[in-house]
Coordinates of N, CA and C and ligand atoms in Angstrom, one line a residue:
M1255 N 4.9 -30.0 -29.1 CA 3.6 -30.3 -28.4 C 3.2 -29.1 -27.6
N1256 N 2.0 -28.7 -27.7 CA 1.5 -27.5 -26.8 C 1.3 -28.0 -25.4
R1257 N 1.2 -27.0 -24.5 CA 0.9 -27.3 -23.1 C -0.5 -27.9 -23.1
P1258 N -0.8 -28.9 -22.2 CA -2.2 -29.4 -22.0 C -3.1 -28.2 -21.6
Q1259 N -4.3 -28.3 -22.0 CA -5.2 -27.2 -21.9 C -5.4 -26.7 -20.4
S1260 N -5.4 -27.7 -19.5 CA -5.5 -27.3 -18.0 C -4.3 -26.5 -17.6
V1261 N -3.1 -26.9 -18.0 CA -1.9 -26.2 -17.6 C -1.9 -24.8 -18.2
E1262 N -2.3 -24.8 -19.5 CA -2.4 -23.5 -20.2 C -3.3 -22.5 -19.4
K1263 N -4.4 -23.0 -19.0 CA -5.4 -22.1 -18.2 C -4.8 -21.6 -16.9
M1264 N -4.1 -22.5 -16.2 CA -3.5 -22.1 -14.9 C -2.4 -21.1 -15.2
T1265 N -1.6 -21.3 -16.2 CA -0.5 -20.4 -16.5 C -1.0 -19.1 -16.9
Q1266 N -2.1 -19.0 -17.7 CA -2.6 -17.7 -18.1 C -3.1 -16.9 -16.9
I1267 N -3.7 -17.6 -15.9 CA -4.2 -16.9 -14.7 C -3.0 -16.4 -13.8
I1268 N -2.1 -17.3 -13.6 CA -0.9 -17.0 -12.7 C -0.1 -15.9 -13.3
K1269 N 0.0 -15.8 -14.6 CA 0.8 -14.8 -15.3 C 0.3 -13.4 -15.0
K1270 N -1.0 -13.3 -14.6 CA -1.5 -12.0 -14.3 C -1.1 -11.4 -13.0
L1271 N -0.5 -12.3 -12.1 CA 0.0 -11.8 -10.8 C 1.2 -10.9 -11.0
P1272 N 1.4 -9.9 -10.1 CA 2.5 -8.9 -10.3 C 3.9 -9.6 -10.2
G1273 N 4.7 -9.2 -11.1 CA 6.1 -9.7 -11.1 C 6.3 -11.1 -11.7
I1274 N 5.3 -11.7 -12.2 CA 5.4 -13.1 -12.7 C 5.3 -13.1 -14.3
G1275 N 6.4 -13.5 -14.9 CA 6.4 -13.6 -16.4 C 5.9 -14.9 -16.8
P1276 N 5.8 -15.2 -18.1 CA 5.2 -16.4 -18.7 C 6.0 -17.7 -18.2
K1277 N 7.3 -17.6 -18.2 CA 8.2 -18.8 -17.8 C 7.9 -19.1 -16.3
M1278 N 7.9 -18.1 -15.5 CA 7.6 -18.3 -14.1 C 6.2 -18.9 -13.8
A1279 N 5.3 -18.4 -14.6 CA 3.9 -18.8 -14.5 C 3.8 -20.3 -14.8
E1280 N 4.5 -20.7 -15.8 CA 4.5 -22.1 -16.2 C 5.1 -23.0 -15.1
R1281 N 6.2 -22.5 -14.6 CA 6.9 -23.2 -13.5 C 6.1 -23.4 -12.3
I1282 N 5.3 -22.3 -11.9 CA 4.4 -22.4 -10.8 C 3.3 -23.4 -11.0
S1283 N 2.8 -23.4 -12.3 CA 1.7 -24.3 -12.6 C 2.1 -25.7 -12.4
Y1284 N 3.3 -26.1 -13.0 CA 3.8 -27.4 -12.8 C 4.1 -27.8 -11.4
H1285 N 4.6 -26.8 -10.6 CA 4.9 -27.0 -9.2 C 3.6 -27.4 -8.5
I1286 N 2.5 -26.6 -8.8 CA 1.2 -26.9 -8.1 C 0.7 -28.3 -8.4
L1287 N 1.0 -28.7 -9.7 CA 0.5 -30.0 -10.1 C 1.2 -31.2 -9.4
K1288 N 2.4 -30.8 -8.9 CA 3.2 -31.8 -8.1 C 2.9 -31.8 -6.6
M1289 N 2.2 -30.8 -6.2 CA 1.9 -30.6 -4.8 C 0.8 -31.7 -4.3
P1290 N 0.9 -32.2 -3.1 CA -0.2 -33.0 -2.6 C -1.5 -32.3 -2.6
Q1291 N -2.6 -33.0 -2.8 CA -3.9 -32.4 -2.9 C -4.2 -31.5 -1.6
S1292 N -3.8 -32.0 -0.5 CA -4.1 -31.3 0.8 C -3.4 -29.9 0.8
E1293 N -2.2 -29.8 0.2 CA -1.5 -28.5 0.2 C -2.2 -27.6 -0.8
V1294 N -2.6 -28.2 -1.9 CA -3.3 -27.4 -2.9 C -4.6 -26.8 -2.3
N1295 N -5.3 -27.6 -1.5 CA -6.5 -27.2 -0.8 C -6.2 -26.0 0.1
R1296 N -5.1 -26.2 0.9 CA -4.7 -25.1 1.8 C -4.4 -23.8 1.1
L1297 N -3.8 -23.9 0.0 CA -3.4 -22.7 -0.8 C -4.7 -22.0 -1.3
I1298 N -5.6 -22.8 -1.8 CA -6.9 -22.2 -2.3 C -7.7 -21.7 -1.2
D1299 N -7.8 -22.4 0.0 CA -8.6 -21.9 1.1 C -8.0 -20.6 1.7
S1300 N -6.6 -20.5 1.7 CA -6.1 -19.3 2.3 C -6.3 -18.1 1.4
I1301 N -6.3 -18.3 0.1 CA -6.6 -17.2 -0.8 C -8.1 -16.8 -0.7
N1302 N -9.0 -17.8 -0.7 CA -10.4 -17.5 -0.6 C -10.7 -16.8 0.7
S1303 N -10.2 -17.3 1.8 CA -10.6 -16.7 3.1 C -10.0 -15.4 3.3
G1304 N -8.7 -15.2 2.8 CA -8.1 -13.8 2.9 C -9.0 -12.8 2.1
R1305 N -9.4 -13.3 0.9 CA -10.1 -12.4 0.0 C -11.5 -12.0 0.6
Q1306 N -12.1 -13.0 1.4 CA -13.4 -12.7 2.0 C -13.3 -11.9 3.2
K1307 N -12.2 -12.1 4.0 CA -12.2 -11.5 5.3 C -11.6 -10.1 5.3
M1308 N -10.7 -9.8 4.3 CA -10.0 -8.5 4.3 C -10.9 -7.5 3.7
K1309 N -11.0 -6.3 4.4 CA -11.8 -5.2 3.8 C -11.0 -3.9 4.0
Y1310 N -11.5 -2.9 3.2 CA -10.9 -1.6 3.3 C -11.5 -0.8 4.5
C1311 N -10.6 -0.2 5.3 CA -11.0 0.6 6.4 C -11.7 1.9 5.8
R1312 N -12.9 2.2 6.3 CA -13.6 3.3 5.6 C -12.9 4.7 5.9
I1313 N -12.0 4.7 7.0 CA -11.4 6.0 7.3 C -10.1 6.2 6.6
C1314 N -9.2 5.1 6.7 CA -7.8 5.3 6.1 C -7.6 4.5 4.9
F1315 N -8.5 3.6 4.5 CA -8.4 2.7 3.3 C -7.2 1.7 3.4
N1316 N -6.9 1.4 4.7 CA -6.0 0.3 4.9 C -6.8 -1.0 4.7
L1317 N -6.1 -2.1 4.4 CA -6.7 -3.4 4.3 C -6.6 -4.1 5.6
N1318 N -7.7 -4.5 6.2 CA -7.6 -5.2 7.5 C -8.8 -6.1 7.6
E1319 N -8.8 -6.9 8.7 CA -10.0 -7.8 8.9 C -11.1 -7.0 9.6
S1320 N -10.8 -5.8 10.1 CA -11.9 -5.0 10.7 C -12.0 -3.6 10.1
D1321 N -13.2 -3.1 10.1 CA -13.4 -1.8 9.6 C -14.3 -1.0 10.6
P1322 N -13.8 0.1 11.2 CA -12.5 0.7 11.1 C -11.3 -0.2 11.5
C1323 N -10.2 0.0 11.0 CA -9.0 -0.8 11.2 C -8.5 -0.5 12.7
P1324 N -7.6 -1.4 13.2 CA -7.1 -1.2 14.6 C -6.4 0.2 14.8
I1325 N -5.8 0.7 13.8 CA -5.1 2.0 13.9 C -6.1 3.1 14.1
C1326 N -7.1 3.1 13.2 CA -8.1 4.2 13.3 C -8.9 4.1 14.6
S1327 N -9.0 2.8 15.1 CA -9.8 2.7 16.4 C -9.0 2.9 17.6
D1328 N -7.7 3.1 17.5 CA -6.8 3.3 18.6 C -6.9 4.7 19.2
N1329 N -7.5 4.9 20.3 CA -7.7 6.2 20.9 C -6.4 6.8 21.5
T1330 N -5.4 6.0 21.6 CA -4.1 6.6 22.2 C -3.3 7.3 21.2
R1331 N -3.7 7.2 19.9 CA -2.9 7.8 18.8 C -3.1 9.3 18.7
E1332 N -2.0 10.0 18.2 CA -2.2 11.5 18.0 C -3.1 11.7 16.8
K1333 N -4.2 12.5 17.0 CA -5.2 12.6 16.0 C -5.0 13.7 15.0
N1334 N -4.0 14.5 15.2 CA -3.8 15.7 14.3 C -2.7 15.5 13.3
I1335 N -2.1 14.4 13.3 CA -1.0 14.1 12.3 C -1.3 12.9 11.5
L1336 N -1.1 13.0 10.2 CA -1.5 12.0 9.3 C -0.3 11.6 8.3
C1337 N 0.0 10.3 8.2 CA 1.0 9.9 7.3 C 0.4 9.3 6.1
V1338 N 0.7 9.8 4.9 CA 0.1 9.4 3.7 C 1.0 8.4 3.0
V1339 N 0.5 7.2 2.7 CA 1.3 6.2 2.0 C 0.6 5.7 0.8
E1340 N 1.3 4.9 -0.1 CA 0.7 4.5 -1.3 C -0.1 3.2 -1.1
T1341 N 0.4 2.2 -0.3 CA -0.2 0.9 -0.2 C -0.3 0.4 1.2
P1342 N -1.2 -0.5 1.5 CA -1.3 -1.1 2.8 C 0.1 -1.7 3.3
Q1343 N 0.9 -2.2 2.4 CA 2.2 -2.8 2.7 C 3.1 -1.6 3.2
D1344 N 3.0 -0.5 2.6 CA 3.8 0.7 3.1 C 3.4 1.1 4.5
L1345 N 2.1 1.0 4.7 CA 1.6 1.4 6.1 C 2.2 0.5 7.1
I1346 N 2.2 -0.8 6.8 CA 2.8 -1.8 7.8 C 4.3 -1.5 8.0
A1347 N 5.0 -1.1 7.0 CA 6.4 -0.8 7.1 C 6.6 0.5 8.0
V1348 N 5.8 1.5 7.8 CA 5.9 2.7 8.6 C 5.4 2.5 10.0
S1349 N 4.4 1.6 10.2 CA 3.9 1.4 11.5 C 4.8 0.7 12.5
K1350 N 5.9 0.1 11.9 CA 6.9 -0.5 12.8 C 7.8 0.6 13.5
V1351 N 7.7 1.8 13.0 CA 8.5 2.9 13.6 C 7.8 3.4 14.9
K1352 N 8.4 3.1 16.0 CA 7.7 3.4 17.3 C 7.5 4.9 17.6
E1353 N 8.5 5.7 17.0 CA 8.4 7.1 17.3 C 7.2 7.8 16.6
Y1354 N 6.6 7.1 15.6 CA 5.5 7.7 15.0 C 4.2 7.2 15.6
N1355 N 3.4 8.1 16.1 CA 2.2 7.6 16.8 C 0.9 8.3 16.3
G1356 N 1.0 8.8 15.0 CA -0.1 9.5 14.4 C -1.0 8.5 13.6
L1357 N -1.8 9.1 12.8 CA -2.7 8.2 12.0 C -2.2 8.1 10.6
Y1358 N -2.9 7.4 9.7 CA -2.5 7.1 8.4 C -3.6 7.3 7.3
F1359 N -3.1 7.4 6.1 CA -4.1 7.4 5.0 C -3.4 6.6 3.8
V1360 N -4.1 5.6 3.2 CA -3.6 4.8 2.1 C -4.2 5.3 0.8
L1361 N -3.4 5.8 -0.1 CA -3.8 6.4 -1.3 C -4.3 5.3 -2.3
G1362 N -3.8 4.1 -2.2 CA -4.2 3.0 -3.1 C -3.4 3.2 -4.5
G1363 N -2.2 3.7 -4.4 CA -1.4 3.9 -5.7 C -0.8 5.2 -5.7
A1364 N -0.2 5.5 -6.9 CA 0.5 6.8 -7.1 C 0.1 7.4 -8.4
L1365 N 0.2 8.7 -8.5 CA -0.1 9.4 -9.8 C 0.9 8.9 -10.8
S1366 N 0.5 8.6 -12.0 CA 1.4 8.2 -13.1 C 0.8 8.6 -14.5
P1367 N 1.2 9.8 -14.9 CA 0.6 10.3 -16.2 C 0.9 9.3 -17.3
L1368 N 2.0 8.6 -17.3 CA 2.3 7.7 -18.4 C 1.4 6.5 -18.5
D1369 N 0.9 6.1 -17.3 CA -0.1 5.0 -17.2 C -1.5 5.5 -17.1
A1370 N -1.7 6.8 -17.4 CA -3.0 7.4 -17.4 C -3.7 7.3 -16.0
I1371 N -2.8 7.3 -14.9 CA -3.4 7.3 -13.6 C -3.4 8.7 -13.0
G1372 N -4.6 9.3 -12.9 CA -4.7 10.6 -12.4 C -5.3 10.7 -11.0
P1373 N -5.5 11.9 -10.5 CA -6.0 12.1 -9.2 C -7.3 11.4 -8.9
D1374 N -8.1 11.2 -9.9 CA -9.4 10.5 -9.7 C -9.3 9.0 -9.5
D1375 N -8.1 8.5 -9.9 CA -7.9 7.0 -9.9 C -7.3 6.6 -8.5
I1376 N -6.9 7.5 -7.7 CA -6.4 7.1 -6.4 C -7.3 7.9 -5.4
K1377 N -7.1 7.8 -4.1 CA -8.0 8.3 -3.1 C -7.7 9.7 -2.7
I1378 N -7.4 10.6 -3.6 CA -7.0 12.0 -3.3 C -8.2 12.8 -2.8
S1379 N -9.4 12.6 -3.4 CA -10.5 13.4 -2.9 C -11.0 13.0 -1.5
Q1380 N -10.8 11.7 -1.3 CA -11.2 11.2 0.1 C -10.2 11.7 1.1
L1381 N -8.9 11.8 0.7 CA -7.9 12.4 1.6 C -8.2 13.8 2.0
I1382 N -8.5 14.6 0.9 CA -8.8 16.0 1.2 C -10.1 16.2 2.1
E1383 N -11.1 15.4 1.8 CA -12.3 15.3 2.6 C -12.0 15.1 4.1
R1384 N -11.1 14.1 4.3 CA -10.7 13.7 5.7 C -9.9 14.9 6.4
L1385 N -9.0 15.5 5.6 CA -8.2 16.6 6.2 C -9.1 17.7 6.6
K1386 N -10.2 17.9 5.8 CA -11.1 19.0 6.2 C -11.9 18.7 7.4
N1387 N -12.3 17.4 7.5 CA -13.3 17.0 8.6 C -12.5 16.7 9.9
D1388 N -11.3 16.2 9.8 CA -10.7 15.7 11.0 C -9.7 16.7 11.7
K1389 N -9.6 17.9 11.3 CA -8.7 18.9 11.9 C -7.3 18.4 12.0
I1390 N -6.7 17.9 10.9 CA -5.4 17.5 10.8 C -4.4 18.7 10.7
G1391 N -3.4 18.7 11.5 CA -2.5 19.9 11.5 C -1.3 19.7 10.7
E1392 N -0.8 18.4 10.5 CA 0.3 18.1 9.7 C 0.1 16.8 8.9
V1393 N 0.6 16.9 7.6 CA 0.5 15.7 6.8 C 2.0 15.3 6.4
I1394 N 2.4 14.1 6.7 CA 3.7 13.6 6.3 C 3.5 12.7 5.1
I1395 N 4.1 13.1 4.0 CA 3.9 12.4 2.7 C 5.0 11.3 2.7
A1396 N 4.6 10.0 2.7 CA 5.5 8.9 2.7 C 5.3 8.0 1.5
T1397 N 5.1 8.7 0.3 CA 5.0 8.0 -0.9 C 6.4 7.5 -1.3
D1398 N 6.5 6.6 -2.2 CA 7.8 6.0 -2.6 C 8.7 7.1 -3.2
T1399 N 10.0 6.9 -3.3 CA 10.9 7.9 -3.8 C 11.2 7.8 -5.3
D1400 N 10.4 7.0 -6.0 CA 10.5 6.9 -7.5 C 9.8 8.0 -8.1
S1401 N 9.7 8.1 -9.4 CA 9.2 9.3 -10.1 C 7.7 9.4 -9.8
K1402 N 7.0 8.3 -9.7 CA 5.5 8.3 -9.5 C 5.3 8.8 -8.1
G1403 N 6.0 8.4 -7.1 CA 5.9 8.8 -5.7 C 6.2 10.3 -5.6
E1404 N 7.2 10.7 -6.3 CA 7.6 12.2 -6.2 C 6.5 13.0 -6.9
T1405 N 6.0 12.6 -8.0 CA 4.9 13.3 -8.7 C 3.7 13.5 -7.7
T1406 N 3.4 12.3 -7.1 CA 2.3 12.3 -6.1 C 2.5 13.3 -5.0
A1407 N 3.7 13.2 -4.4 CA 4.1 14.1 -3.3 C 3.9 15.6 -3.6
L1408 N 4.4 15.9 -4.8 CA 4.3 17.3 -5.3 C 2.8 17.8 -5.4
Y1409 N 2.1 16.9 -6.1 CA 0.7 17.2 -6.3 C -0.1 17.3 -5.0
L1410 N 0.2 16.4 -4.0 CA -0.4 16.5 -2.7 C -0.1 17.8 -2.0
A1411 N 1.2 18.2 -2.0 CA 1.7 19.4 -1.3 C 0.9 20.6 -1.9
Q1412 N 0.8 20.6 -3.2 CA 0.2 21.8 -3.9 C -1.3 21.8 -3.5
T1413 N -1.9 20.7 -3.3 CA -3.3 20.6 -3.0 C -3.6 20.8 -1.6
I1414 N -2.7 20.4 -0.7 CA -3.0 20.4 0.8 C -2.6 21.7 1.4
K1415 N -1.5 22.3 0.9 CA -1.0 23.5 1.6 C -2.0 24.7 1.6
P1416 N -2.7 24.9 0.5 CA -3.7 26.0 0.6 C -4.8 25.8 1.7
L1417 N -4.9 24.6 2.2 CA -5.9 24.3 3.3 C -5.3 24.8 4.7
G1418 N -4.0 25.3 4.7 CA -3.4 25.8 5.9 C -2.9 24.6 6.7
I1419 N -2.6 23.5 6.1 CA -2.0 22.3 6.8 C -0.6 22.2 6.5
K1420 N 0.3 22.0 7.5 CA 1.7 21.8 7.3 C 1.9 20.5 6.5
V1421 N 2.7 20.5 5.5 CA 3.0 19.3 4.7 C 4.5 19.0 4.7
S1422 N 4.9 17.8 5.1 CA 6.3 17.5 5.0 C 6.5 16.1 4.3
R1423 N 7.7 16.0 3.8 CA 8.1 14.8 3.0 C 9.2 14.1 3.8
L1424 N 9.1 12.7 3.8 CA 10.1 12.0 4.5 C 11.5 12.4 4.0
G1425 N 12.5 12.6 4.9 CA 13.8 13.1 4.5 C 14.8 12.1 4.4
Y1426 N 16.0 12.5 4.9 CA 17.3 11.8 4.8 C 17.2 10.3 5.0
G1427 N 18.0 9.6 4.2 CA 18.2 8.1 4.4 C 17.5 7.2 3.5
L1428 N 16.3 7.6 2.9 CA 15.6 6.7 2.0 C 16.3 6.8 0.6
P1429 N 16.6 5.6 0.0 CA 17.2 5.6 -1.3 C 16.3 6.2 -2.3
V1430 N 16.9 6.9 -3.3 CA 16.1 7.5 -4.4 C 15.6 6.3 -5.3
G1431 N 14.4 6.4 -5.7 CA 13.8 5.3 -6.5 C 13.3 4.2 -5.7
G1432 N 13.3 4.3 -4.4 CA 13.0 3.2 -3.5 C 11.5 3.0 -3.2
D1433 N 11.2 1.8 -2.7 CA 9.9 1.5 -2.3 C 9.8 1.5 -0.7
I1434 N 8.9 2.3 -0.2 CA 8.8 2.4 1.3 C 8.7 1.0 1.9
E1435 N 7.9 0.2 1.2 CA 7.6 -1.1 1.7 C 8.8 -1.9 2.1
Y1436 N 9.9 -1.7 1.4 CA 11.1 -2.5 1.6 C 12.2 -1.8 2.5
A1437 N 11.9 -0.6 2.9 CA 12.8 0.1 3.7 C 12.8 -0.4 5.2
D1438 N 13.9 -0.4 5.8 CA 13.9 -1.0 7.2 C 13.4 0.1 8.2
E1439 N 13.1 -0.4 9.4 CA 12.5 0.4 10.4 C 13.4 1.6 10.8
I1440 N 14.7 1.4 10.9 CA 15.6 2.5 11.3 C 15.6 3.6 10.3
T1441 N 15.7 3.1 9.0 CA 15.7 4.1 7.9 C 14.4 5.0 7.9
I1442 N 13.3 4.3 8.1 CA 12.0 5.0 8.0 C 12.0 6.0 9.3
S1443 N 12.4 5.5 10.4 CA 12.4 6.3 11.6 C 13.2 7.5 11.4
R1444 N 14.4 7.4 10.9 CA 15.3 8.6 10.6 C 14.6 9.5 9.6
A1445 N 14.0 8.9 8.6 CA 13.3 9.7 7.5 C 12.2 10.5 8.1
I1446 N 11.5 10.0 9.0 CA 10.4 10.7 9.7 C 10.9 11.8 10.5
A1447 N 12.0 11.5 11.3 CA 12.6 12.5 12.2 C 13.2 13.6 11.3
G1448 N 13.7 13.3 10.2 CA 14.4 14.3 9.3 C 13.5 14.8 8.2
R1449 N 12.1 14.7 8.4 CA 11.2 15.2 7.4 C 11.4 16.7 7.1
K1450 N 11.2 17.0 5.8 CA 11.3 18.4 5.4 C 10.0 19.0 5.0
E1451 N 9.8 20.2 5.4 CA 8.5 20.8 5.1 C 8.5 21.2 3.6
M1452 N 7.4 20.9 2.9 CA 7.4 21.1 1.4 C 6.8 22.5 1.1
Ligands
ZN1321 ZN1 -8.1 2.7 9.3

C-alpha cells in the first residue's frame, strides 16, 4: 500500500529541509499527524512569523528582526576591523567571544567549484564594496575549515590584500574540516587571538 496522498505531500516537502532523508521525512510527517492541533498551529505560526519578521541587514547581511542589525547599529564597536563568516549561525558563534568587538560580514555561503558556486553566488562584491567605503583596516576570515571554507578564504585573501587591507585567518585550535557554527566560545576566542596573517 502506498502512503496516503496527504502524507506523501508532507513527506516530499519535509525531505527538502537540510539533513533530512526520505525515512526521517516520513517519520516527521507521522509525528506531526499525532501532535495535538494546537501544537501543529504553534509550529506553523512560529515558522510563518519567523519568515516574515526576519530580514537581512543591508550592511552585514546578517539575519535579524531589525535592519540595520543590532551589531551594525552598535556605536561602541571597533569600526575598522571586520570578521567575515559564511552564515548568520557562524556570526552568532563568533559573537559570543567577548574579546572580539569589531564588525561582521556574512557571505551567505562558501565558494564551491564542484557545486558551481562562484564569487557571484555569494556576497563577495558587496564585501569588497563595503571594505572600500568603510575604511576597514583588517579583515579576519572566519570561514569554515573544510575545503569550501579554505577555498573561500584563499580567494578572499587574494582579492582583498591588493586593497592594502590586512587579512588574517583564524588560527590555532579549530578542527580541520570543522564548522565555525559548532565551535565553542573558548576555541573561537583562541583562534581569533592566534589569527595568522595571510
Ligand atoms: Zn548588520
